[in-house]
């Protein structure tokens, strides 16, 4: 490789690596779990196209399987109108053209969707023939005769060209959808990836480790490639795996990973244009590890100083791929063969290929399957005679034709049954007409079918929601003098809390906003060792707010910090030394044993009580300390995210408060108390802890933001500044802050002792009301948890939630955002008094004071990606929990403090665990904005990020007129479509009357007690 | 009462047998197809947990007896199981 | 000793079952898991409370089987099933030792009672040594000491609670218990005790070094467990049995807690544990060896698992080539009698069965027709007598032993 070529290829490689950020999981180390669109790299494509592309690239399922949707149709979750409308929504052409006699294309497609396109495999079909009345079924019999008769002519055809075409097709996939290992696995049934992973996994984990291992690779500082090479050179495993020449190769490798890549890539694949595709495919084979490696390369500041360079990883990966596929190829073909010669090898042996290929096909009858498997297995150990292959291939080829006929017959029969054709009709159908039916039903691809199902599924919920909004339109009343105003996070879970609060106290008005309350800051609590950013991930704050002991308590604060440090050090010692120290380990084990057994017994018998007691003990030991915020900065300095300004200046405080209050539309008629209510989640023994926290605060608790906001809004200077800008907060109003624990439904109040005496009565009332609402909310949450009490009283429910949150054995402390489905941006009056089943993000916005749409534009820009991120992450983790999610929690094993593996040897698992999504209904987020279509269109036209989300249909936008009942849905293809439909809704007095005893998702209802 | 207490150590064979009974019952429920779905879970867990708890209570009782009285000594349990003096 | 350990095990078992009830809620393998866990509890209590070696061996096997079932809990993952098989096959090595020892005990001492075994002074030292070595192999395998250590590091594929009770707290100590139980026997053979010390020390070094480089929590904990268990073996080898017993109990209590809260590791720990001393830190060879776990899993795979696999392949081939032809396969039959199309048979055995059914039918006719006093009743009387004799024979331990061994030879 000479110097001139060096630069361009280097750049090209960098470019390819850059491209990998679009396809690999972008999940940060698990401590900072933030929801994002799993397919963020495909967001520039329309939803359906992106899903197909992702599926082709990663092999994942991107839609829910059809049989789930069909079960929804059977249970009434989808009805036939939805399906019919979905055909229009999908933009299919010629729906009303007749296909056969009176049957229109629409009828045939509807029937085909309901009948399904899956045919039973050979064994199942045999079984059905034997055990059920299928053999006597007239329609199936009729079509069996027809379809068997049809390809009779084809029987005489030689099968070899077909097989050779198939082989060429498979070979063509290499470098695009497949790697050599996929092809070889297909042929031999042996997966090289298993070995690659077990070779790589320990090295990767050791290199990326953030604090489990005590001993690091001595060569680690030189990067992954050098570290791996240093170890691999000593590794005896090569000899044990019968790869003795590998050590020599490793010893003679070039020093630069780029040179290794340039040496190895041509050996894998000669065509240079396929290299980027091949690298992409290769890194997607271990998506978790590749993604984490790339993330660490892109965020060097978040690691521990170890150099992480993606090319290092790719070089090792490519090298291993070549070494191990070479080895497998040698064993497979029994001779020294280059990868490039593989296509010709099997092109010359179609019989063998057919047998190996058929092994993966479902249509293969059981008996042939057994024979093929044993022949392939035999070939692994000894030479198999060409005659044996030929013999079996002939048998398989004839079975293939039979199976195709049976499939076609099965599908046709199901279709005709669904269309309601009688045997008499069938007799008169001509062969051409049957062909027309078949081709019409077959005109929908598997992905398109599922897309139509999804559209129907979403539409059904949308109809319910629009009906509810329409029915509620006449009930919009605002209390003239609210007793309190409560500002909560827009989070779907808080919909329940707000509804119950309004039922408990109809004179309270609630608001919803992005949960960092417009205060993007770094926060350092009293006990925090470092600062954390409390704002959406895309924002990098430049101000730091610290929590400190109250003035005059510096000595106590120091003592407390020392005691706490001592306690934590001992804890650290117990957990770390018992696994790491040779002498101290056994001694500490002996010391810790009895307390550990006692703790385990206590937490098993009474988790809630034990956690509370332990917390009290800890607090007693550390010492209690009243705290204050170091909030105000005297002067503005030029701050950067790395060197933030300590505190906020008066000007900044005024701006934050004003912007936020105007955004949610709280600009007058202030109640005596305004409660700013952040949220977070506390659970035990849960690696995915931060996935339950506030997404707007980068997966952290939002309480500090609420506390800071309230403190700012109470300051005299800030109020004076606000008054100057026309936003007068009267002295009869006080801001208080609290944090809602969404897991145990508890509330932590902040700075209550600084509330002036005159607000005390109002505060006492509010405290009681919020407590009652949270208990009622806990009772509502119980209904979705199978292990919770049925129809509990609010007190019992709250007790259950307390126990649940502190139970170390609980894999579902809460259900997070599961079932989230929609977002409302508008006044609360639009939805107040509706039971929305904790499925809707509620964002307060007053269209009355926003004629040009500037405020809603900002809201859409901030909340749109957050909501879409949550909804889409849940969507993808639900539709393919194996690929996009991280499987069941119960075998999870924390790795390197940055992720989880299944057991001790697997890919790094990203996405949401199955326990979080099992009850989720995978849908795209429906965003209903209380604003006119004209304003929304104008916003859409000037905002490319929103165009990407909305025009590509990653979320669905609807407009609710601020003044009338009119609702319109935006369709990128057809523009704004007015909604019409029935708006009759069940009415109940209280939420509890609607949900009591129900455990499934509930349709909206009107809650009469929510509005007075 | 005393008689019952004195014969208690003879029941030690129940400790391993109780979980086995739970195994048999649960296996039978699975094989008969009655153990499916959420509703069947608590019973399975409760049976196993009861069996384990029964064993624990029995062991504690026998321990207590051994501490109060003279050690039960060499107990012959059924035909083939016995326990040697405890330390 | 049995009572203490039995109580501790019962407590841990109960706590883990309670833990699992929530943890495995709605899992597909919920019932399977509880069945296997209860089965294990029964097994380990048999080991701990049994008064004789044979019953203990039954418990020993029950533990092995349930361990196999739970490692393979996620049976759809090839890694899990592969590791389950690996652990199972490696453990059979220990079982062979146990069986050998029991067989020798039966031959030389005439029984398996622990009390009898501990009074083994009447046999020669050579015989005694052989007997003890059998038990020692069993103990080393069950407690994953060298050279059997590899299986336990591969056994972490099961759900967290099962890892806690099997490999953290209870089953891994079964070998230590066996040694403690046989203490009087051990004391007579100091050279074997020395061997225990050597195995223990080597395992301790192995586990300590490997533990330093582990990057996932469960593996780190399993090596820590292994390290402390090996210290117990050292203690037993040095004759400090009381120390080993106390250590065992305390270690079990701590480890079950530590394993169960392993998912909290992100919250519990704050910083990286301190690195090893500098001379070790920079040794690339030792690092590689520790990272690759001294290649033990590969070695064990080559020594135990592959031969077993190839043997089973041979057995399979034998079956496919000879036995299937003899027995016949379902669904391949051809009608035997043209007039009776329902009776179809394939292969030799199929035909045999078909003709046997003919004969039986005739016998039935005769019995029915002739009633009492026919030949059938005499035949049955005679068969009953045979069975009784066989039963008596089986009640004698050594024949029962032979039967069990024969079973295992067949299994292996």
JSON list of N, CA, C and O in Angstrom, two decimals, chain C residues 250-286:
[
{"chain": "C", "resi": 250, "resn": "UNK", "atom": "N", "xyz": [-21.31, -19.67, 56.87]},
{"chain": "C", "resi": 250, "resn": "UNK", "atom": "CA", "xyz": [-21.31, -18.22, 56.73]},
{"chain": "C", "resi": 250, "resn": "UNK", "atom": "C", "xyz": [-21.22, -17.81, 55.25]},
{"chain": "C", "resi": 250, "resn": "UNK", "atom": "O", "xyz": [-21.88, -16.88, 54.81]},
{"chain": "C", "resi": 251, "resn": "UNK", "atom": "N", "xyz": [-20.40, -18.54, 54.52]},
{"chain": "C", "resi": 251, "resn": "UNK", "atom": "CA", "xyz": [-20.22, -18.21, 53.11]},
{"chain": "C", "resi": 251, "resn": "UNK", "atom": "C", "xyz": [-21.53, -18.37, 52.35]},
{"chain": "C", "resi": 251, "resn": "UNK", "atom": "O", "xyz": [-21.90, -17.53, 51.52]},
{"chain": "C", "resi": 252, "resn": "UNK", "atom": "N", "xyz": [-22.25, -19.46, 52.64]},
{"chain": "C", "resi": 252, "resn": "UNK", "atom": "CA", "xyz": [-23.52, -19.69, 51.95]},
{"chain": "C", "resi": 252, "resn": "UNK", "atom": "C", "xyz": [-24.48, -18.53, 52.19]},
{"chain": "C", "resi": 252, "resn": "UNK", "atom": "O", "xyz": [-25.13, -18.04, 51.27]},
{"chain": "C", "resi": 253, "resn": "UNK", "atom": "N", "xyz": [-24.53, -18.08, 53.44]},
{"chain": "C", "resi": 253, "resn": "UNK", "atom": "CA", "xyz": [-25.46, -17.00, 53.78]},
{"chain": "C", "resi": 253, "resn": "UNK", "atom": "C", "xyz": [-25.14, -15.72, 53.03]},
{"chain": "C", "resi": 253, "resn": "UNK", "atom": "O", "xyz": [-26.01, -15.06, 52.47]},
{"chain": "C", "resi": 254, "resn": "UNK", "atom": "N", "xyz": [-23.87, -15.37, 52.97]},
{"chain": "C", "resi": 254, "resn": "UNK", "atom": "CA", "xyz": [-23.48, -14.13, 52.29]},
{"chain": "C", "resi": 254, "resn": "UNK", "atom": "C", "xyz": [-23.67, -14.21, 50.79]},
{"chain": "C", "resi": 254, "resn": "UNK", "atom": "O", "xyz": [-24.18, -13.31, 50.15]},
{"chain": "C", "resi": 255, "resn": "UNK", "atom": "N", "xyz": [-23.27, -15.36, 50.23]},
{"chain": "C", "resi": 255, "resn": "UNK", "atom": "CA", "xyz": [-23.25, -15.46, 48.78]},
{"chain": "C", "resi": 255, "resn": "UNK", "atom": "C", "xyz": [-24.66, -15.44, 48.20]},
{"chain": "C", "resi": 255, "resn": "UNK", "atom": "O", "xyz": [-24.89, -14.87, 47.12]},
{"chain": "C", "resi": 256, "resn": "UNK", "atom": "N", "xyz": [-25.60, -16.05, 48.89]},
{"chain": "C", "resi": 256, "resn": "UNK", "atom": "CA", "xyz": [-26.96, -16.07, 48.32]},
{"chain": "C", "resi": 256, "resn": "UNK", "atom": "C", "xyz": [-27.48, -14.65, 48.23]},
{"chain": "C", "resi": 256, "resn": "UNK", "atom": "O", "xyz": [-28.10, -14.25, 47.24]},
{"chain": "C", "resi": 257, "resn": "UNK", "atom": "N", "xyz": [-27.17, -13.84, 49.22]},
{"chain": "C", "resi": 257, "resn": "UNK", "atom": "CA", "xyz": [-27.56, -12.43, 49.20]},
{"chain": "C", "resi": 257, "resn": "UNK", "atom": "C", "xyz": [-26.87, -11.70, 48.06]},
{"chain": "C", "resi": 257, "resn": "UNK", "atom": "O", "xyz": [-27.48, -10.99, 47.27]},
{"chain": "C", "resi": 258, "resn": "UNK", "atom": "N", "xyz": [-25.56, -11.93, 47.96]},
{"chain": "C", "resi": 258, "resn": "UNK", "atom": "CA", "xyz": [-24.80, -11.20, 46.94]},
{"chain": "C", "resi": 258, "resn": "UNK", "atom": "C", "xyz": [-25.27, -11.56, 45.52]},
{"chain": "C", "resi": 258, "resn": "UNK", "atom": "O", "xyz": [-25.36, -10.70, 44.66]},
{"chain": "C", "resi": 259, "resn": "UNK", "atom": "N", "xyz": [-25.58, -12.83, 45.32]},
{"chain": "C", "resi": 259, "resn": "UNK", "atom": "CA", "xyz": [-26.06, -13.22, 44.00]},
{"chain": "C", "resi": 259, "resn": "UNK", "atom": "C", "xyz": [-27.44, -12.63, 43.72]},
{"chain": "C", "resi": 259, "resn": "UNK", "atom": "O", "xyz": [-27.71, -12.17, 42.61]},
{"chain": "C", "resi": 260, "resn": "UNK", "atom": "N", "xyz": [-28.30, -12.64, 44.72]},
{"chain": "C", "resi": 260, "resn": "UNK", "atom": "CA", "xyz": [-29.66, -12.16, 44.48]},
{"chain": "C", "resi": 260, "resn": "UNK", "atom": "C", "xyz": [-29.68, -10.66, 44.21]},
{"chain": "C", "resi": 260, "resn": "UNK", "atom": "O", "xyz": [-30.55, -10.18, 43.49]},
{"chain": "C", "resi": 261, "resn": "UNK", "atom": "N", "xyz": [-28.74, -9.92, 44.79]},
{"chain": "C", "resi": 261, "resn": "UNK", "atom": "CA", "xyz": [-28.73, -8.48, 44.51]},
{"chain": "C", "resi": 261, "resn": "UNK", "atom": "C", "xyz": [-27.74, -8.12, 43.40]},
{"chain": "C", "resi": 261, "resn": "UNK", "atom": "O", "xyz": [-27.44, -6.96, 43.20]},
{"chain": "C", "resi": 262, "resn": "UNK", "atom": "N", "xyz": [-27.27, -9.13, 42.67]},
{"chain": "C", "resi": 262, "resn": "UNK", "atom": "CA", "xyz": [-26.33, -8.84, 41.57]},
{"chain": "C", "resi": 262, "resn": "UNK", "atom": "C", "xyz": [-26.89, -7.83, 40.57]},
{"chain": "C", "resi": 262, "resn": "UNK", "atom": "O", "xyz": [-26.14, -6.99, 40.07]},
{"chain": "C", "resi": 263, "resn": "UNK", "atom": "N", "xyz": [-28.21, -7.85, 40.25]},
{"chain": "C", "resi": 263, "resn": "UNK", "atom": "CA", "xyz": [-28.70, -6.82, 39.32]},
{"chain": "C", "resi": 263, "resn": "UNK", "atom": "C", "xyz": [-28.58, -5.40, 39.86]},
{"chain": "C", "resi": 263, "resn": "UNK", "atom": "O", "xyz": [-28.75, -4.45, 39.11]},
{"chain": "C", "resi": 264, "resn": "UNK", "atom": "N", "xyz": [-28.31, -5.25, 41.16]},
{"chain": "C", "resi": 264, "resn": "UNK", "atom": "CA", "xyz": [-28.16, -3.90, 41.72]},
{"chain": "C", "resi": 264, "resn": "UNK", "atom": "C", "xyz": [-26.73, -3.40, 41.62]},
{"chain": "C", "resi": 264, "resn": "UNK", "atom": "O", "xyz": [-26.42, -2.36, 42.20]},
{"chain": "C", "resi": 265, "resn": "UNK", "atom": "N", "xyz": [-25.88, -4.14, 40.98]},
{"chain": "C", "resi": 265, "resn": "UNK", "atom": "CA", "xyz": [-24.45, -3.82, 41.04]},
{"chain": "C", "resi": 265, "resn": "UNK", "atom": "C", "xyz": [-24.15, -2.37, 40.66]},
{"chain": "C", "resi": 265, "resn": "UNK", "atom": "O", "xyz": [-23.26, -1.73, 41.18]},
{"chain": "C", "resi": 266, "resn": "UNK", "atom": "N", "xyz": [-24.97, -1.84, 39.71]},
{"chain": "C", "resi": 266, "resn": "UNK", "atom": "CA", "xyz": [-24.76, -0.45, 39.28]},
{"chain": "C", "resi": 266, "resn": "UNK", "atom": "C", "xyz": [-24.96, 0.52, 40.43]},
{"chain": "C", "resi": 266, "resn": "UNK", "atom": "O", "xyz": [-24.36, 1.59, 40.47]},
{"chain": "C", "resi": 267, "resn": "UNK", "atom": "N", "xyz": [-25.85, 0.17, 41.35]},
{"chain": "C", "resi": 267, "resn": "UNK", "atom": "CA", "xyz": [-26.18, 1.07, 42.45]},
{"chain": "C", "resi": 267, "resn": "UNK", "atom": "C", "xyz": [-25.25, 0.82, 43.62]},
{"chain": "C", "resi": 267, "resn": "UNK", "atom": "O", "xyz": [-24.85, 1.75, 44.33]},
{"chain": "C", "resi": 268, "resn": "UNK", "atom": "N", "xyz": [-24.90, -0.45, 43.83]},
{"chain": "C", "resi": 268, "resn": "UNK", "atom": "CA", "xyz": [-24.15, -0.81, 45.03]},
{"chain": "C", "resi": 268, "resn": "UNK", "atom": "C", "xyz": [-22.72, -0.28, 44.98]},
{"chain": "C", "resi": 268, "resn": "UNK", "atom": "O", "xyz": [-22.19, 0.20, 45.97]},
{"chain": "C", "resi": 269, "resn": "UNK", "atom": "N", "xyz": [-22.10, -0.40, 43.81]},
{"chain": "C", "resi": 269, "resn": "UNK", "atom": "CA", "xyz": [-20.67, -0.08, 43.78]},
{"chain": "C", "resi": 269, "resn": "UNK", "atom": "C", "xyz": [-20.46, 1.30, 43.17]},
{"chain": "C", "resi": 269, "resn": "UNK", "atom": "O", "xyz": [-21.25, 1.76, 42.37]},
{"chain": "C", "resi": 270, "resn": "UNK", "atom": "N", "xyz": [-19.38, 1.90, 43.57]},
{"chain": "C", "resi": 270, "resn": "UNK", "atom": "CA", "xyz": [-19.12, 3.24, 43.08]},
{"chain": "C", "resi": 270, "resn": "UNK", "atom": "C", "xyz": [-17.90, 3.28, 42.17]},
{"chain": "C", "resi": 270, "resn": "UNK", "atom": "O", "xyz": [-17.85, 4.00, 41.19]},
{"chain": "C", "resi": 271, "resn": "UNK", "atom": "N", "xyz": [-16.87, 2.56, 42.57]},
{"chain": "C", "resi": 271, "resn": "UNK", "atom": "CA", "xyz": [-15.64, 2.70, 41.78]},
{"chain": "C", "resi": 271, "resn": "UNK", "atom": "C", "xyz": [-15.05, 1.33, 41.44]},
{"chain": "C", "resi": 271, "resn": "UNK", "atom": "O", "xyz": [-15.46, 0.31, 41.98]},
{"chain": "C", "resi": 272, "resn": "UNK", "atom": "N", "xyz": [-14.11, 1.35, 40.56]},
{"chain": "C", "resi": 272, "resn": "UNK", "atom": "CA", "xyz": [-13.42, 0.14, 40.15]},
{"chain": "C", "resi": 272, "resn": "UNK", "atom": "C", "xyz": [-12.64, -0.41, 41.34]},
{"chain": "C", "resi": 272, "resn": "UNK", "atom": "O", "xyz": [-12.04, 0.34, 42.09]},
{"chain": "C", "resi": 273, "resn": "UNK", "atom": "N", "xyz": [-12.68, -1.74, 41.53]},
{"chain": "C", "resi": 273, "resn": "UNK", "atom": "CA", "xyz": [-11.87, -2.29, 42.63]},
{"chain": "C", "resi": 273, "resn": "UNK", "atom": "C", "xyz": [-10.38, -2.03, 42.38]},
{"chain": "C", "resi": 273, "resn": "UNK", "atom": "O", "xyz": [-9.95, -1.89, 41.23]},
{"chain": "C", "resi": 274, "resn": "UNK", "atom": "N", "xyz": [-9.57, -1.94, 43.44]},
{"chain": "C", "resi": 274, "resn": "UNK", "atom": "CA", "xyz": [-8.15, -1.62, 43.25]},
{"chain": "C", "resi": 274, "resn": "UNK", "atom": "C", "xyz": [-7.45, -2.68, 42.39]},
{"chain": "C", "resi": 274, "resn": "UNK", "atom": "O", "xyz": [-7.77, -3.87, 42.49]},
{"chain": "C", "resi": 275, "resn": "UNK", "atom": "N", "xyz": [-6.53, -2.27, 41.55]},
{"chain": "C", "resi": 275, "resn": "UNK", "atom": "CA", "xyz": [-5.85, -3.21, 40.66]},
{"chain": "C", "resi": 275, "resn": "UNK", "atom": "C", "xyz": [-4.90, -4.11, 41.43]},
{"chain": "C", "resi": 275, "resn": "UNK", "atom": "O", "xyz": [-4.51, -3.80, 42.55]},
{"chain": "C", "resi": 276, "resn": "UNK", "atom": "N", "xyz": [-4.52, -5.25, 40.84]},
{"chain": "C", "resi": 276, "resn": "UNK", "atom": "CA", "xyz": [-3.58, -6.15, 41.50]},
{"chain": "C", "resi": 276, "resn": "UNK", "atom": "C", "xyz": [-2.19, -5.53, 41.55]},
{"chain": "C", "resi": 276, "resn": "UNK", "atom": "O", "xyz": [-1.93, -4.51, 40.90]},
{"chain": "C", "resi": 277, "resn": "UNK", "atom": "N", "xyz": [-1.26, -6.13, 42.30]},
{"chain": "C", "resi": 277, "resn": "UNK", "atom": "CA", "xyz": [0.10, -5.59, 42.39]},
{"chain": "C", "resi": 277, "resn": "UNK", "atom": "C", "xyz": [0.76, -5.46, 41.03]},
{"chain": "C", "resi": 277, "resn": "UNK", "atom": "O", "xyz": [0.42, -6.17, 40.08]},
{"chain": "C", "resi": 278, "resn": "UNK", "atom": "N", "xyz": [1.73, -4.57, 40.95]},
{"chain": "C", "resi": 278, "resn": "UNK", "atom": "CA", "xyz": [2.30, -4.19, 39.66]},
{"chain": "C", "resi": 278, "resn": "UNK", "atom": "C", "xyz": [2.93, -5.37, 38.93]},
{"chain": "C", "resi": 278, "resn": "UNK", "atom": "O", "xyz": [2.80, -5.49, 37.71]},
{"chain": "C", "resi": 279, "resn": "UNK", "atom": "N", "xyz": [3.62, -6.27, 39.66]},
{"chain": "C", "resi": 279, "resn": "UNK", "atom": "CA", "xyz": [4.29, -7.38, 38.96]},
{"chain": "C", "resi": 279, "resn": "UNK", "atom": "C", "xyz": [3.30, -8.22, 38.20]},
{"chain": "C", "resi": 279, "resn": "UNK", "atom": "O", "xyz": [3.58, -8.76, 37.15]},
{"chain": "C", "resi": 280, "resn": "UNK", "atom": "N", "xyz": [2.08, -8.29, 38.74]},
{"chain": "C", "resi": 280, "resn": "UNK", "atom": "CA", "xyz": [1.06, -9.10, 38.10]},
{"chain": "C", "resi": 280, "resn": "UNK", "atom": "C", "xyz": [0.37, -8.30, 36.99]},
{"chain": "C", "resi": 280, "resn": "UNK", "atom": "O", "xyz": [0.08, -8.81, 35.91]},
{"chain": "C", "resi": 281, "resn": "UNK", "atom": "N", "xyz": [0.18, -7.03, 37.28]},
{"chain": "C", "resi": 281, "resn": "UNK", "atom": "CA", "xyz": [-0.60, -6.18, 36.39]},
{"chain": "C", "resi": 281, "resn": "UNK", "atom": "C", "xyz": [-0.02, -6.16, 34.99]},
{"chain": "C", "resi": 281, "resn": "UNK", "atom": "O", "xyz": [-0.72, -6.04, 34.01]},
{"chain": "C", "resi": 282, "resn": "UNK", "atom": "N", "xyz": [1.31, -6.23, 34.88]},
{"chain": "C", "resi": 282, "resn": "UNK", "atom": "CA", "xyz": [1.92, -6.08, 33.56]},
{"chain": "C", "resi": 282, "resn": "UNK", "atom": "C", "xyz": [2.27, -7.39, 32.89]},
{"chain": "C", "resi": 282, "resn": "UNK", "atom": "O", "xyz": [2.95, -7.41, 31.87]},
{"chain": "C", "resi": 283, "resn": "UNK", "atom": "N", "xyz": [1.82, -8.49, 33.46]},
{"chain": "C", "resi": 283, "resn": "UNK", "atom": "CA", "xyz": [2.16, -9.78, 32.88]},
{"chain": "C", "resi": 283, "resn": "UNK", "atom": "C", "xyz": [1.13, -10.18, 31.84]},
{"chain": "C", "resi": 283, "resn": "UNK", "atom": "O", "xyz": [0.02, -10.62, 32.15]},
{"chain": "C", "resi": 284, "resn": "UNK", "atom": "N", "xyz": [1.51, -10.00, 30.58]},
{"chain": "C", "resi": 284, "resn": "UNK", "atom": "CA", "xyz": [0.56, -10.25, 29.50]},
{"chain": "C", "resi": 284, "resn": "UNK", "atom": "C", "xyz": [0.16, -11.72, 29.42]},
{"chain": "C", "resi": 284, "resn": "UNK", "atom": "O", "xyz": [-1.00, -12.05, 29.19]},
{"chain": "C", "resi": 285, "resn": "UNK", "atom": "N", "xyz": [1.10, -12.59, 29.64]},
{"chain": "C", "resi": 285, "resn": "UNK", "atom": "CA", "xyz": [0.80, -14.02, 29.51]},
{"chain": "C", "resi": 285, "resn": "UNK", "atom": "C", "xyz": [-0.22, -14.45, 30.56]},
{"chain": "C", "resi": 285, "resn": "UNK", "atom": "O", "xyz": [-1.22, -15.10, 30.26]},
{"chain": "C", "resi": 286, "resn": "UNK", "atom": "N", "xyz": [0.06, -14.07, 31.80]},
{"chain": "C", "resi": 286, "resn": "UNK", "atom": "CA", "xyz": [-0.87, -14.45, 32.86]},
{"chain": "C", "resi": 286, "resn": "UNK", "atom": "C", "xyz": [-2.24, -13.82, 32.64]},
{"chain": "C", "resi": 286, "resn": "UNK", "atom": "O", "xyz": [-3.27, -14.43, 32.90]}
]
